[in-house]
Amino acid sequence: MAENRMDKIISLCKRRGFVFPGSEIYGGLANSWDYGPLGHLLKQNIKNAWWKFFVQNRDDMVPLDTAIIMNPKVWEASGHLASFSDALVECKSCHQRFRADHLLLAESLKPEHEKAPPPQTVAEARCPECGGELTAPKSFNLMFKTFIGSTEDAAAVAYLRPETAAGMFVNFKNIQTVTRRRLPFGIAQIGKNFRNEITPGNFIFRTREFEIAEFEYFINPENWEQTFERWLHEIKRWWQEVMQINLDHLVWREIPDGERAHYSQRTVDIEYQYPFGVKELHGIAYRTDFDLLRHEQYSGTDLHYTDPDTGERFIPHVIEPTFGIDRMLLVALLEAYHEEEAPTATEGESETRVVMKFPKILAPLQVAVLPLSKKEELAAVGKPLAAALRQKFRVDYDETQSIGRRYRRQDEIGTPYCVTVDFDSLEDKKVTVRDRDTMKQERVAIAEVSAYLTAQFGL
Ligand code: GAP
């Protein structure tokens, strides 16, 4: 049933233009996805809402947009070159590679009747594809390597960034100097990242190219606990008020000692109940002064901060809330998907409608203007109305097919309001506004439609 829900969403995404398989006309590229017109809009709306909530609405945030290819020394300092890796095993028969930790887990997840006695160690595990013998685990770095310039030698090696955070750390001094910010303040950015994941999958959940929205919040370490709690509270508000998800679908997992990255003194993973299991959605970590200290050591640049009031000189500590944009989009799709019974045009009959109940602010399209038929006199009202609404809203104009089918299509792509122009509109200068969720219809004067919708969207 849960898998079925995922399949339905993937199929809807393709059919309606949210997400297409990447490079499809060439047979695709495994686990790569392209965002179609509606997917692009949804993603943009999530990014804009995130930016407004965490950056624009606050007075303690500074925006940034840094390069994807950085000086490779950045990745030495950050620890990515030495330790951003997964332990892999290879099957000696079929030569497929698997993450060692996933192998142990995979066996425990099998249905009872298929379960072999679970391996206690990787050495006991067999290939999940062919049952062959496996090699000992070997470390595999997840960064994508490339070369700068025309020579492909060791001196020209560079990497596509695996996270946006490093861009914020290496610019801390620049930003502090030009903005004259006092602690605490944050540096935020949204951007693409690249990781050569061994086990991508589950649609857009784990891919090799994805976007992160995150900020590094620089603090004096005194009272870091309170600052951490405040950010946890803001994160909860984000999921409740902006993304409007059912909070029962989230799991707030305190990462215990021994499981955290070595530099983190506290990490909370915010997990979500996906149809394929409870897995990470995003996280928040107290990274101490690890990053700036390392970049100071490796670059030789002084990254200390002097408190203008107390004269105290120290390396700022960092609290980092980090969000995967693609995972947020997946969650927005999962939360929005509803199947419900709705009446048809025939009295007493009903059918199942699929409706994407996105929060209104996130819906890819906000308003659809639908003349009842293709008649010119209706277009003469509908087209100028759509053009006027387009100045303020994301508007679709559609005059093909029956009105019932057009409502279903708009429901399926989550458009909160349909505005229907009919023959009465020519006389009474009113249109019918239909609400996506309640399906209630209201007559509104054409001259008032923009103000009516503005109020509905709370703009
Ligand atoms: N600077 C911290 C950092 O990068 P991370 O947990 O490695 O932390 C941040 O990544 C977020 O990016 C994750 O919480 C998740 O939402 C998303 N993410 C990580 N790997 C991903 C992948 N392969 N595909 C899609 N999203 C991913």
Short mmCIF file of C-alpha atoms in Angstrom, two decimals, residues 52-249:
data_model
loop_
_atom_site.label_atom_id
_atom_site.label_comp_id
_atom_site.label_asym_id
_atom_site.label_seq_id
_atom_site.Cartn_x
_atom_site.Cartn_y
_atom_site.Cartn_z
CA LYS A 52 11.81 34.32 3.66
CA PHE A 53 11.32 32.38 6.91
CA PHE A 54 14.95 31.79 7.88
CA VAL A 55 16.77 34.73 6.22
CA GLN A 56 14.69 37.64 4.94
CA ASN A 57 12.37 37.94 7.96
CA ARG A 58 15.28 38.09 10.42
CA ASP A 59 17.85 40.73 11.27
CA ASP A 60 20.64 38.29 12.14
CA MET A 61 21.15 36.59 8.75
CA VAL A 62 23.45 37.38 5.83
CA PRO A 63 22.97 35.82 2.38
CA LEU A 64 25.75 34.23 0.34
CA ASP A 65 26.23 32.39 -2.96
CA THR A 66 29.59 30.63 -3.31
CA ALA A 67 31.39 28.64 -6.00
CA ILE A 68 30.76 24.94 -6.55
CA ILE A 69 34.44 24.26 -7.35
CA MET A 70 36.63 25.47 -4.50
CA ASN A 71 40.34 25.30 -3.74
CA PRO A 72 40.91 21.58 -2.94
CA LYS A 73 42.61 22.58 0.31
CA VAL A 74 39.14 23.50 1.57
CA TRP A 75 38.27 19.79 1.54
CA GLU A 76 41.50 18.88 3.32
CA ALA A 77 40.64 21.34 6.08
CA SER A 78 37.00 20.28 6.31
CA GLY A 79 37.98 16.62 6.62
CA HIS A 80 36.09 15.59 3.48
CA LEU A 81 39.20 14.34 1.67
CA ALA A 82 40.21 12.09 4.54
CA SER A 83 36.87 10.88 5.80
CA PHE A 84 33.87 11.69 3.59
CA SER A 85 33.56 8.08 2.59
CA ASP A 86 31.48 4.96 2.84
CA ALA A 87 32.86 1.50 3.56
CA LEU A 88 32.10 -0.64 0.49
CA VAL A 89 32.27 -4.34 -0.21
CA GLU A 90 32.40 -5.87 -3.68
CA CYS A 91 30.89 -9.19 -4.73
CA LYS A 92 33.65 -11.47 -6.05
CA SER A 93 31.20 -13.11 -8.50
CA CYS A 94 28.96 -10.36 -9.92
CA HIS A 95 31.23 -7.42 -8.96
CA GLN A 96 28.41 -5.25 -7.66
CA ARG A 97 29.35 -2.94 -4.82
CA PHE A 98 27.33 -2.46 -1.63
CA ARG A 99 27.56 -0.26 1.44
CA ALA A 100 28.79 -2.48 4.25
CA ASP A 101 26.42 -0.96 6.84
CA HIS A 102 23.41 -1.38 4.50
CA LEU A 103 24.12 -5.09 4.04
CA LEU A 104 23.60 -5.84 7.70
CA LEU A 105 20.43 -3.75 7.79
CA ALA A 106 19.01 -5.22 4.56
CA GLU A 107 18.91 -8.74 6.00
CA SER A 108 17.07 -7.61 9.11
CA LEU A 109 14.41 -5.89 6.96
CA LYS A 110 13.50 -8.99 4.91
CA PRO A 111 10.15 -10.75 5.57
CA GLU A 112 10.45 -13.51 8.17
CA HIS A 113 10.13 -16.40 5.68
CA GLU A 114 12.97 -15.05 3.51
CA LYS A 115 15.31 -14.33 6.37
CA ALA A 116 18.60 -16.16 6.60
CA PRO A 117 20.19 -15.94 10.06
CA PRO A 118 21.28 -12.28 9.98
CA PRO A 119 25.01 -11.74 9.59
CA GLN A 120 26.54 -10.26 12.72
CA THR A 121 29.52 -8.85 10.86
CA VAL A 122 30.24 -7.82 7.27
CA ALA A 123 32.61 -10.77 7.01
CA GLU A 124 29.62 -13.13 7.40
CA ALA A 125 27.43 -11.34 4.83
CA ARG A 126 26.84 -12.66 1.26
CA CYS A 127 26.04 -10.73 -1.91
CA PRO A 128 22.32 -9.76 -1.82
CA GLU A 129 22.12 -10.13 -5.64
CA CYS A 130 23.79 -13.49 -6.34
CA GLY A 131 24.77 -14.86 -2.93
CA GLY A 132 28.47 -14.63 -3.87
CA GLU A 133 31.39 -14.07 -1.55
CA LEU A 134 32.20 -10.46 -0.67
CA THR A 135 35.53 -8.64 -0.41
CA ALA A 136 36.62 -6.98 2.83
CA PRO A 137 35.21 -3.42 3.20
CA LYS A 138 37.19 -0.68 1.43
CA SER A 139 36.79 3.05 1.92
CA PHE A 140 35.32 4.96 -1.05
CA ASN A 141 35.34 8.78 -1.13
CA LEU A 142 31.99 10.27 -2.10
CA MET A 143 33.30 13.48 -3.66
CA PHE A 144 33.08 13.91 -7.43
CA LYS A 145 36.55 14.55 -8.81
CA THR A 146 37.28 16.79 -11.77
CA PHE A 147 40.27 18.61 -13.31
CA ILE A 148 40.81 22.34 -13.67
CA GLY A 149 42.23 23.35 -17.05
CA SER A 150 43.53 21.18 -19.84
CA THR A 151 45.86 18.81 -17.99
CA GLU A 152 44.44 15.88 -16.14
CA ASP A 153 47.25 15.46 -13.62
CA ALA A 154 47.31 15.42 -9.83
CA ALA A 155 48.04 19.16 -9.60
CA ALA A 156 44.84 19.94 -11.51
CA VAL A 157 42.49 17.82 -9.36
CA ALA A 158 39.46 19.61 -7.93
CA TYR A 159 36.11 18.51 -6.52
CA LEU A 160 32.47 19.42 -6.95
CA ARG A 161 31.36 20.61 -3.53
CA PRO A 162 29.63 17.94 -1.41
CA GLU A 163 28.04 20.59 0.86
CA THR A 164 27.45 24.34 0.80
CA ALA A 165 28.70 24.85 4.37
CA ALA A 166 32.36 25.20 3.39
CA GLY A 167 31.55 28.30 1.30
CA MET A 168 30.15 29.97 4.42
CA PHE A 169 33.16 29.07 6.58
CA VAL A 170 35.81 30.27 4.13
CA ASN A 171 33.95 33.58 3.71
CA PHE A 172 33.40 34.19 7.43
CA LYS A 173 36.16 36.80 7.62
CA ASN A 174 35.08 38.59 4.40
CA ILE A 175 31.51 38.81 5.62
CA GLN A 176 32.36 39.85 9.14
CA THR A 177 34.63 42.59 7.77
CA VAL A 178 32.21 44.04 5.20
CA THR A 179 29.02 43.75 7.26
CA ARG A 180 30.61 44.56 10.66
CA ARG A 181 28.24 42.00 12.18
CA ARG A 182 28.41 41.16 15.86
CA LEU A 183 27.82 37.64 17.10
CA PRO A 184 25.44 35.95 16.99
CA PHE A 185 24.71 36.05 13.27
CA GLY A 186 24.20 33.53 10.51
CA ILE A 187 25.36 33.10 6.93
CA ALA A 188 22.85 31.35 4.67
CA GLN A 189 22.93 29.90 1.21
CA ILE A 190 21.02 27.56 -1.06
CA GLY A 191 22.83 25.63 -3.73
CA LYS A 192 23.62 22.44 -5.62
CA ASN A 193 25.79 19.73 -4.14
CA PHE A 194 27.27 16.57 -5.55
CA ARG A 195 27.93 13.24 -3.85
CA ASN A 196 28.85 10.03 -5.59
CA GLU A 197 26.32 8.06 -3.53
CA ILE A 198 26.72 4.29 -3.63
CA THR A 199 23.06 3.57 -3.02
CA PRO A 200 20.96 6.36 -4.51
CA GLY A 201 17.27 5.68 -4.87
CA ASN A 202 13.71 6.14 -3.66
CA PHE A 203 12.93 8.70 -6.36
CA ILE A 204 14.40 12.10 -5.38
CA PHE A 205 15.21 11.01 -1.80
CA ARG A 206 18.84 10.12 -2.44
CA THR A 207 20.46 11.34 -5.63
CA ARG A 208 23.98 12.26 -6.68
CA GLU A 209 23.12 15.87 -7.41
CA PHE A 210 20.83 17.75 -5.03
CA GLU A 211 20.22 21.09 -3.39
CA ILE A 212 20.82 22.08 0.21
CA ALA A 213 19.49 25.13 2.04
CA GLU A 214 21.50 25.74 5.18
CA PHE A 215 23.02 28.32 7.44
CA GLU A 216 25.94 28.51 9.76
CA TYR A 217 24.94 30.42 12.90
CA PHE A 218 28.08 31.86 14.53
CA ILE A 219 27.95 32.20 18.31
CA ASN A 220 29.92 32.72 21.45
CA PRO A 221 29.85 29.18 22.93
CA GLU A 222 28.39 30.41 26.23
CA ASN A 223 24.75 29.35 26.31
CA TRP A 224 24.96 27.33 23.09
CA GLU A 225 22.29 25.01 24.50
CA GLN A 226 19.64 27.77 24.52
CA THR A 227 20.52 28.85 20.98
CA PHE A 228 20.25 25.24 19.82
CA GLU A 229 16.82 24.93 21.47
CA ARG A 230 15.66 28.18 19.86
CA TRP A 231 16.60 26.88 16.41
CA LEU A 232 14.84 23.59 17.10
CA HIS A 233 11.76 25.62 17.94
CA GLU A 234 12.05 27.65 14.71
CA ILE A 235 12.46 24.45 12.70
CA LYS A 236 9.26 23.10 14.25
CA ARG A 237 7.48 26.34 13.34
CA TRP A 238 8.74 25.97 9.75
CA TRP A 239 7.22 22.49 9.41
CA GLN A 240 4.00 23.48 11.13
CA GLU A 241 3.29 26.96 9.79
CA VAL A 242 4.92 27.12 6.37
CA MET A 243 5.15 23.54 5.10
CA GLN A 244 1.96 22.71 7.06
CA ILE A 245 2.78 19.05 7.45
CA ASN A 246 1.30 16.63 9.96
CA LEU A 247 3.88 16.82 12.76
CA ASP A 248 3.05 13.22 13.73
CA HIS A 249 4.89 12.23 10.55
#
